[in-house]
């Protein structure tokens, strides 16, 4: 039976460094492994350059004289296991669930790529799936990317309103308080972001968006504080101590638990409260948009902790210990400062009168009950027994975050 002739390409006078190598690669990709490709050329020393390239790639090469006297290079295509790709490391399937553990030698490669054996290792601290994964990470990233908003256009900074000086001062105090808490909510995930192996790209991307969310919140809370000529005001030692304790969490999961599941979950209630009782349209718009972002952060924290506890049920004791340790560390601190509490009461009241302030106080107490109920519900969803969920929910910092 007749054997078909190998395919042939003519690179003419084009040098390998001028684009001929691209033509050869493309033609070679179209032939099966162990099959041949014939190459004709005329540029100076093209055959020597091709020999060096074939050796580096692990392809075979022999030279023949053509009938017209021109030199013919016959390249035999070998697989990736040859040449520079000998021992290349596969990094899993691009669309599949990530590996249980990412190899440091995979470095920064895209998931699903092959990494050359001589590539340097990257020692990312978070390179085990259970340390950071969430089943909904890709979905939450897509939602977050679609939900990004521009402070310059999403908020009507020119909306007309006039407030009594006491109400404006209360708004400025609350915005000052929100800024320092959002600084913590930005920096805590940022500390862990650089430790994540990019094999778990969905979580890496999601945390990057979360940092962008918090940076945007810092901007809009600051702008609202300064909108009527004010400036950020009081920040207490107790508030600073409460936020500092978030940086001392032992690992990513514990930090996510304290920050997202407990702190930001509580903050969603606070932002909804400000949306309901904010005395001006700008404050209400800011609170509504920030609450949507924070709810997404809580959803990731819950999804991650549910995944980790599903893989490692005993980790629940570490979460319990994280709450108790933080509670003990903050036992002597003042918690929520009275200026913030007074500001919340005044906004809920709407005015400084006995009857209005009594109503405002009742509304703030209802807010605190809703915060407690939310924390308890999230702890129950993570598998804590009801009595323990009650106890742990009540031990959350009085500073809300």
Coordinates of C-alpha atoms in Angstrom, one line a residue:
X1 CA 0.0 0.0 0.0
X2 CA 1.4 3.4 -0.9
X3 CA 2.5 5.7 1.9
X4 CA 1.4 9.3 1.7
X5 CA 4.1 11.9 1.6
X6 CA 4.7 14.0 4.7
X7 CA 3.3 17.6 4.5
X8 CA 5.8 20.2 3.3
X9 CA 6.1 23.9 4.0
X10 CA 8.5 26.4 2.3
X11 CA 9.7 29.2 4.6
X12 CA 11.6 30.7 1.6
X13 CA 14.0 33.4 2.7
X14 CA 12.3 34.1 6.0
X15 CA 14.7 33.5 9.0
X16 CA 13.5 31.5 12.0
X17 CA 13.9 34.6 14.1
X18 CA 11.8 36.6 11.7
X19 CA 8.6 34.5 11.9
X20 CA 9.6 31.3 10.1
X21 CA 9.6 29.5 13.5
X22 CA 5.9 30.5 14.0
X23 CA 5.1 28.9 10.6
X24 CA 6.9 25.7 11.5
X25 CA 5.2 25.5 14.9
X26 CA 1.8 25.9 13.4
X27 CA 2.5 23.3 10.7
X28 CA 3.9 20.9 13.2
X29 CA 0.9 21.2 15.4
X30 CA -1.2 19.8 12.5
X31 CA 0.7 16.5 12.2
X32 CA 0.3 13.6 14.6
X33 CA 3.0 12.6 17.1
X34 CA 5.9 10.7 15.6
X35 CA 4.8 11.9 12.1
X36 CA 7.1 14.0 9.9
X37 CA 7.0 17.6 8.5
X38 CA 9.2 18.6 5.6
X39 CA 10.7 22.1 5.7
X40 CA 12.3 24.0 2.8
X41 CA 14.2 27.2 3.3
X42 CA 16.7 29.6 1.8
X43 CA 17.8 32.0 4.6
X44 CA 21.4 31.9 5.8
X45 CA 22.0 29.0 8.3
X46 CA 18.3 28.3 8.7
X47 CA 19.0 24.6 9.0
X48 CA 21.4 25.2 11.9
X49 CA 18.9 27.3 13.7
X50 CA 16.2 24.7 13.2
X51 CA 18.5 22.0 14.5
X52 CA 19.0 23.9 17.8
X53 CA 15.3 24.5 18.2
X54 CA 14.4 20.9 17.5
X55 CA 16.9 19.8 20.1
X56 CA 15.4 22.1 22.7
X57 CA 11.9 20.9 22.0
X58 CA 12.8 17.2 21.8
X59 CA 11.8 16.8 18.1
X60 CA 13.8 14.7 15.7
X61 CA 15.5 16.2 12.7
X62 CA 17.3 14.9 9.6
X63 CA 18.5 16.8 6.5
X64 CA 18.1 15.6 3.0
X65 CA 19.0 16.9 -0.4
X66 CA 16.0 17.7 -2.6
X67 CA 15.8 16.8 -6.3
X68 CA 16.4 20.5 -7.2
X69 CA 19.4 20.6 -4.9
X70 CA 17.7 22.5 -2.2
X71 CA 18.1 21.4 1.4
X72 CA 15.1 19.7 3.0
X73 CA 14.8 19.5 6.8
X74 CA 12.6 16.6 7.9
X75 CA 11.2 17.2 11.4
X76 CA 9.8 14.3 13.4
X77 CA 7.2 15.6 15.9
X78 CA 7.7 14.1 19.4
X79 CA 5.3 14.7 22.3
X80 CA 5.6 17.1 25.3
X81 CA 7.5 14.5 27.3
X82 CA 10.6 15.3 25.2
X83 CA 13.0 18.2 25.2
X84 CA 12.4 21.2 27.4
X85 CA 9.0 19.8 28.4
X86 CA 10.3 16.6 29.8
X87 CA 8.9 16.2 33.3
X88 CA 6.5 19.1 32.9
X89 CA 3.9 19.3 35.7
X90 CA 0.2 19.3 34.8
X91 CA -1.8 21.7 37.0
X92 CA -5.2 20.0 36.8
X93 CA -8.1 20.8 34.5
X94 CA -8.9 24.5 33.9
X95 CA -12.6 24.1 34.4
X96 CA -12.6 21.5 37.1
X97 CA -12.6 21.9 40.9
X98 CA -9.1 22.8 42.0
X99 CA -6.7 20.2 43.3
X100 CA -6.8 19.3 47.1
X101 CA -3.3 20.8 47.3
X102 CA -1.4 23.0 44.9
X103 CA 2.2 22.2 44.2
X104 CA 4.6 25.1 44.9
X105 CA 6.3 24.2 41.5
X106 CA 3.0 25.2 39.7
X107 CA 3.9 28.8 40.6
X108 CA 1.8 31.4 38.9
X109 CA 0.7 29.2 36.0
X110 CA -2.9 29.1 34.9
X111 CA -4.9 26.2 36.2
X112 CA -4.8 23.5 33.5
X113 CA -1.4 24.6 32.1
X114 CA 1.8 22.5 31.9
X115 CA 4.7 24.0 33.9
X116 CA 8.2 23.5 32.7
X117 CA 10.2 21.3 35.1
X118 CA 12.9 24.0 35.7
X119 CA 10.4 26.7 36.8
X120 CA 11.1 28.1 40.3
X121 CA 8.7 27.1 43.2
X122 CA 6.5 29.7 44.9
X123 CA 5.8 29.0 48.6
X124 CA 2.3 30.3 49.1
X125 CA 1.0 29.7 52.6
X126 CA -2.6 29.0 51.5
X127 CA -2.2 26.2 49.0
X128 CA -4.6 23.6 50.4
X129 CA -8.1 23.6 49.1
X130 CA -9.8 23.3 52.5
X131 CA -8.0 26.3 53.8
X132 CA -9.8 28.7 51.6
X133 CA -12.2 27.2 49.1
X134 CA -16.0 27.7 48.8
X135 CA -18.2 25.9 46.4
X136 CA -19.9 29.1 45.3
X137 CA -16.6 31.1 44.8
X138 CA -16.9 31.4 41.0
X139 CA -20.6 32.4 41.2
X140 CA -19.9 35.0 43.9
X141 CA -17.0 36.4 41.9
X142 CA -19.2 36.8 38.8
X143 CA -21.9 38.5 41.0
X144 CA -19.3 40.8 42.5
X145 CA -17.7 41.7 39.2
X146 CA -21.2 42.6 37.8
X147 CA -22.2 44.6 40.9
X148 CA -19.2 47.0 41.0
X149 CA -20.5 50.6 41.2
X150 CA -18.8 54.0 40.7
X151 CA -19.1 56.3 43.7
X152 CA -19.1 59.3 41.3
X153 CA -22.2 58.2 39.5
X154 CA -24.0 55.7 41.7
X155 CA -24.6 58.3 44.4
X156 CA -26.3 61.6 43.9
X157 CA -23.9 63.8 45.8
X158 CA -25.8 66.9 44.7
X159 CA -29.1 65.8 46.1
X160 CA -30.6 68.7 48.0
X161 CA -31.1 68.4 51.8
X162 CA -30.8 70.5 55.0
X163 CA -30.1 68.9 58.4
X164 CA -30.1 70.3 61.9
X165 CA -26.5 70.7 63.1
X166 CA -27.0 67.9 65.7
X167 CA -28.2 65.4 63.0
X168 CA -25.3 66.3 60.7
X169 CA -22.9 65.9 63.5
X170 CA -24.4 62.4 64.2
X171 CA -23.9 61.4 60.5
X172 CA -20.3 62.6 60.6
X173 CA -19.6 60.6 63.8
X174 CA -21.1 57.5 62.2
X175 CA -19.2 57.9 59.0
X176 CA -16.0 58.3 61.0
X177 CA -16.8 55.0 62.8
X178 CA -17.7 53.3 59.5
X179 CA -14.4 54.3 57.9
X180 CA -12.2 52.7 60.6
X181 CA -14.2 49.5 60.4
X182 CA -14.0 49.4 56.7
X183 CA -10.3 49.9 56.8
X184 CA -10.1 46.7 58.9
X185 CA -12.5 45.0 56.5
X186 CA -10.1 45.9 53.6
X187 CA -6.8 45.1 55.3
X188 CA -7.7 41.7 56.9
X189 CA -8.4 40.0 53.6
X190 CA -5.6 41.9 51.9
X191 CA -3.2 40.3 54.3
X192 CA -4.3 36.8 53.2
X193 CA -4.7 37.6 49.5
X194 CA -1.0 37.5 48.7
X195 CA -0.7 34.1 50.5
X196 CA -3.2 32.4 48.2
X197 CA -1.9 30.0 45.6
X198 CA -3.3 31.3 42.3
X199 CA -4.4 27.7 41.4
X200 CA -7.4 28.8 43.5
X201 CA -8.0 31.7 41.3
X202 CA -11.8 32.1 42.0
X203 CA -11.0 32.8 45.7
X204 CA -8.1 35.1 44.8
X205 CA -10.2 37.1 42.4
X206 CA -13.1 37.3 44.8
X207 CA -11.0 38.6 47.7
X208 CA -9.5 41.2 45.3
X209 CA -13.0 42.4 44.5
X210 CA -13.8 42.4 48.2
X211 CA -10.8 44.7 48.8
X212 CA -12.0 46.9 46.0
X213 CA -15.5 47.0 47.6
X214 CA -14.1 48.1 51.0
X215 CA -11.8 50.7 49.4
X216 CA -14.9 52.1 47.7
X217 CA -16.8 52.1 51.1
X218 CA -13.9 54.0 52.7
X219 CA -14.2 56.6 49.9
X220 CA -17.9 57.2 50.1
X221 CA -18.1 57.2 54.0
X222 CA -15.3 59.8 54.0
X223 CA -17.0 61.9 51.3
X224 CA -20.2 61.9 53.2
X225 CA -18.5 63.0 56.4
X226 CA -17.0 65.9 54.5
X227 CA -20.0 66.7 52.4
X228 CA -21.2 69.6 54.5
X229 CA -17.8 70.8 55.6
X230 CA -17.3 68.3 58.4
X231 CA -14.3 66.2 59.1
X232 CA -13.8 62.7 60.7
X233 CA -14.1 62.9 64.4
X234 CA -13.7 60.5 67.3
X235 CA -12.0 57.0 67.3
X236 CA -11.7 55.3 70.6
X237 CA -9.1 53.0 72.1
X238 CA -11.8 50.3 72.5
X239 CA -12.8 50.4 68.9
X240 CA -9.2 50.2 67.8
X241 CA -8.6 47.2 70.1
X242 CA -11.6 45.4 68.7
X243 CA -10.4 45.9 65.2
X244 CA -6.8 45.0 66.0
X245 CA -8.0 41.6 67.3
X246 CA -9.2 40.7 63.8
X247 CA -5.5 40.9 62.6
X248 CA -4.6 38.4 65.3
X249 CA -6.8 35.5 64.1
X250 CA -4.7 32.4 63.7
X251 CA -5.5 31.6 60.1
X252 CA -7.6 32.6 57.0
X253 CA -10.6 30.6 58.1
X254 CA -10.7 32.0 61.6
X255 CA -10.2 35.6 60.2
X256 CA -13.1 35.0 57.8
X257 CA -15.2 33.7 60.6
X258 CA -14.7 36.7 62.9
X259 CA -14.7 39.3 60.1
X260 CA -17.3 38.1 57.6
X261 CA -19.6 35.7 59.4
X262 CA -19.8 37.7 62.6
X263 CA -18.6 41.3 62.0
X264 CA -19.7 42.0 58.5
X265 CA -22.9 40.1 59.1
X266 CA -23.6 42.4 62.0
X267 CA -22.7 45.4 59.8
X268 CA -25.3 44.4 57.2
X269 CA -27.9 45.0 60.0
X270 CA -26.3 48.4 60.8
X271 CA -26.2 49.5 57.2
X272 CA -29.8 48.5 56.7
X273 CA -30.6 50.5 59.8
X274 CA -28.9 53.6 58.3
X275 CA -30.8 53.0 55.1
X276 CA -34.0 53.1 57.0
X277 CA -33.2 56.0 59.3
X278 CA -30.6 58.0 57.5
X279 CA -31.7 61.6 57.6
X280 CA -30.7 62.5 54.1
X281 CA -30.8 60.8 50.7
X282 CA -27.0 60.6 50.3
X283 CA -26.6 58.7 53.5
X284 CA -29.4 56.4 52.6
X285 CA -28.0 55.7 49.1
X286 CA -24.5 54.9 50.6
X287 CA -25.9 52.6 53.2
X288 CA -28.0 50.7 50.6
X289 CA -25.1 50.1 48.2
X290 CA -22.6 49.2 50.9
X291 CA -25.1 46.7 52.5
X292 CA -25.4 44.8 49.2
X293 CA -21.6 44.5 49.0
X294 CA -21.3 43.4 52.6
X295 CA -24.0 40.8 52.2
X296 CA -21.8 39.2 49.4
X297 CA -18.8 39.2 51.7
X298 CA -20.9 37.4 54.3
X299 CA -22.0 34.9 51.7
X300 CA -18.4 34.0 50.9
X301 CA -17.5 33.7 54.5
X302 CA -20.4 31.4 55.2
X303 CA -19.7 29.3 52.0
X304 CA -16.0 28.9 52.9
X305 CA -16.7 27.9 56.5
X306 CA -19.4 25.4 55.4
X307 CA -16.9 23.9 53.0
X308 CA -14.1 23.7 55.6
X309 CA -16.3 22.2 58.3
X310 CA -17.6 19.7 55.8
X311 CA -14.1 18.5 55.1
X312 CA -12.8 19.0 58.7
X313 CA -15.7 18.9 61.2
X314 CA -13.2 19.2 64.1
X315 CA -12.3 22.7 63.0
X316 CA -15.5 23.9 64.7
X317 CA -13.6 23.9 68.0
X318 CA -11.1 26.3 66.6
X319 CA -13.9 28.7 65.6
X320 CA -15.3 28.5 69.1
X321 CA -11.9 29.2 70.5
X322 CA -11.5 32.2 68.2
X323 CA -14.6 33.8 69.6
X324 CA -13.7 33.0 73.2
X325 CA -10.1 34.3 72.8
X326 CA -11.3 37.5 71.3
X327 CA -14.0 38.0 74.0
X328 CA -11.4 37.5 76.7
X329 CA -8.9 39.9 75.1
X330 CA -11.6 42.6 74.8
X331 CA -13.2 42.1 78.2
X332 CA -11.7 45.2 79.7
X333 CA -12.3 47.4 76.7
X334 CA -15.2 49.9 76.5
X335 CA -16.7 48.4 73.3
X336 CA -19.0 50.7 71.3
X337 CA -18.3 54.3 72.2
X338 CA -21.1 56.4 73.6
X339 CA -20.8 58.9 70.8
X340 CA -21.6 56.3 68.1
X341 CA -24.5 54.9 70.2
X342 CA -25.9 58.4 70.7
X343 CA -25.5 59.1 67.0
X344 CA -27.5 56.0 66.2
X345 CA -30.2 56.9 68.7
X346 CA -30.5 60.5 67.3
X347 CA -30.8 59.3 63.7
X348 CA -33.4 56.8 64.7
X349 CA -35.2 59.5 66.6
X350 CA -35.0 62.2 63.9
X351 CA -34.9 65.0 66.4
X352 CA -33.9 65.9 70.0
X353 CA -37.1 65.6 71.9
X354 CA -38.0 63.4 74.8
X355 CA -40.6 61.4 72.9
X356 CA -38.5 61.0 69.8
X357 CA -35.4 60.0 71.7
X358 CA -37.3 57.3 73.6
X359 CA -38.4 56.0 70.2
X360 CA -34.9 56.2 68.9
X361 CA -33.6 54.3 71.9
X362 CA -36.1 51.5 71.3
X363 CA -35.1 51.3 67.6
X364 CA -31.4 51.0 68.5
X365 CA -32.3 48.2 71.0
X366 CA -34.2 46.4 68.3
X367 CA -31.2 46.8 66.0
X368 CA -29.0 45.1 68.6
X369 CA -31.5 42.2 68.9
X370 CA -31.6 41.8 65.1
X371 CA -27.8 41.7 65.1
X372 CA -27.8 39.0 67.8
X373 CA -30.4 37.0 66.0
X374 CA -28.5 37.2 62.8
X375 CA -25.2 36.0 64.4
X376 CA -27.1 33.1 66.1
X377 CA -28.7 32.1 62.8
X378 CA -25.4 32.0 61.0
X379 CA -23.8 30.0 63.8
X380 CA -26.7 27.5 63.6
X381 CA -26.2 27.2 59.9
X382 CA -22.5 26.3 60.5
X383 CA -23.6 23.4 62.7
X384 CA -23.2 24.9 66.2
X385 CA -25.7 23.5 68.8
X386 CA -28.5 26.0 69.7
X387 CA -27.4 26.7 73.2
X388 CA -23.8 27.2 72.1
X389 CA -24.8 29.4 69.2
X390 CA -26.7 31.6 71.7
X391 CA -23.7 31.8 74.0
X392 CA -21.2 32.5 71.2
X393 CA -23.4 35.0 69.4
X394 CA -23.7 37.0 72.7
X395 CA -19.9 37.1 73.1
X396 CA -19.3 39.1 69.9
X397 CA -17.6 42.4 70.4
X398 CA -19.8 45.3 71.5
X399 CA -18.1 47.3 68.8
X400 CA -20.3 45.4 66.2
X401 CA -17.3 44.6 63.9

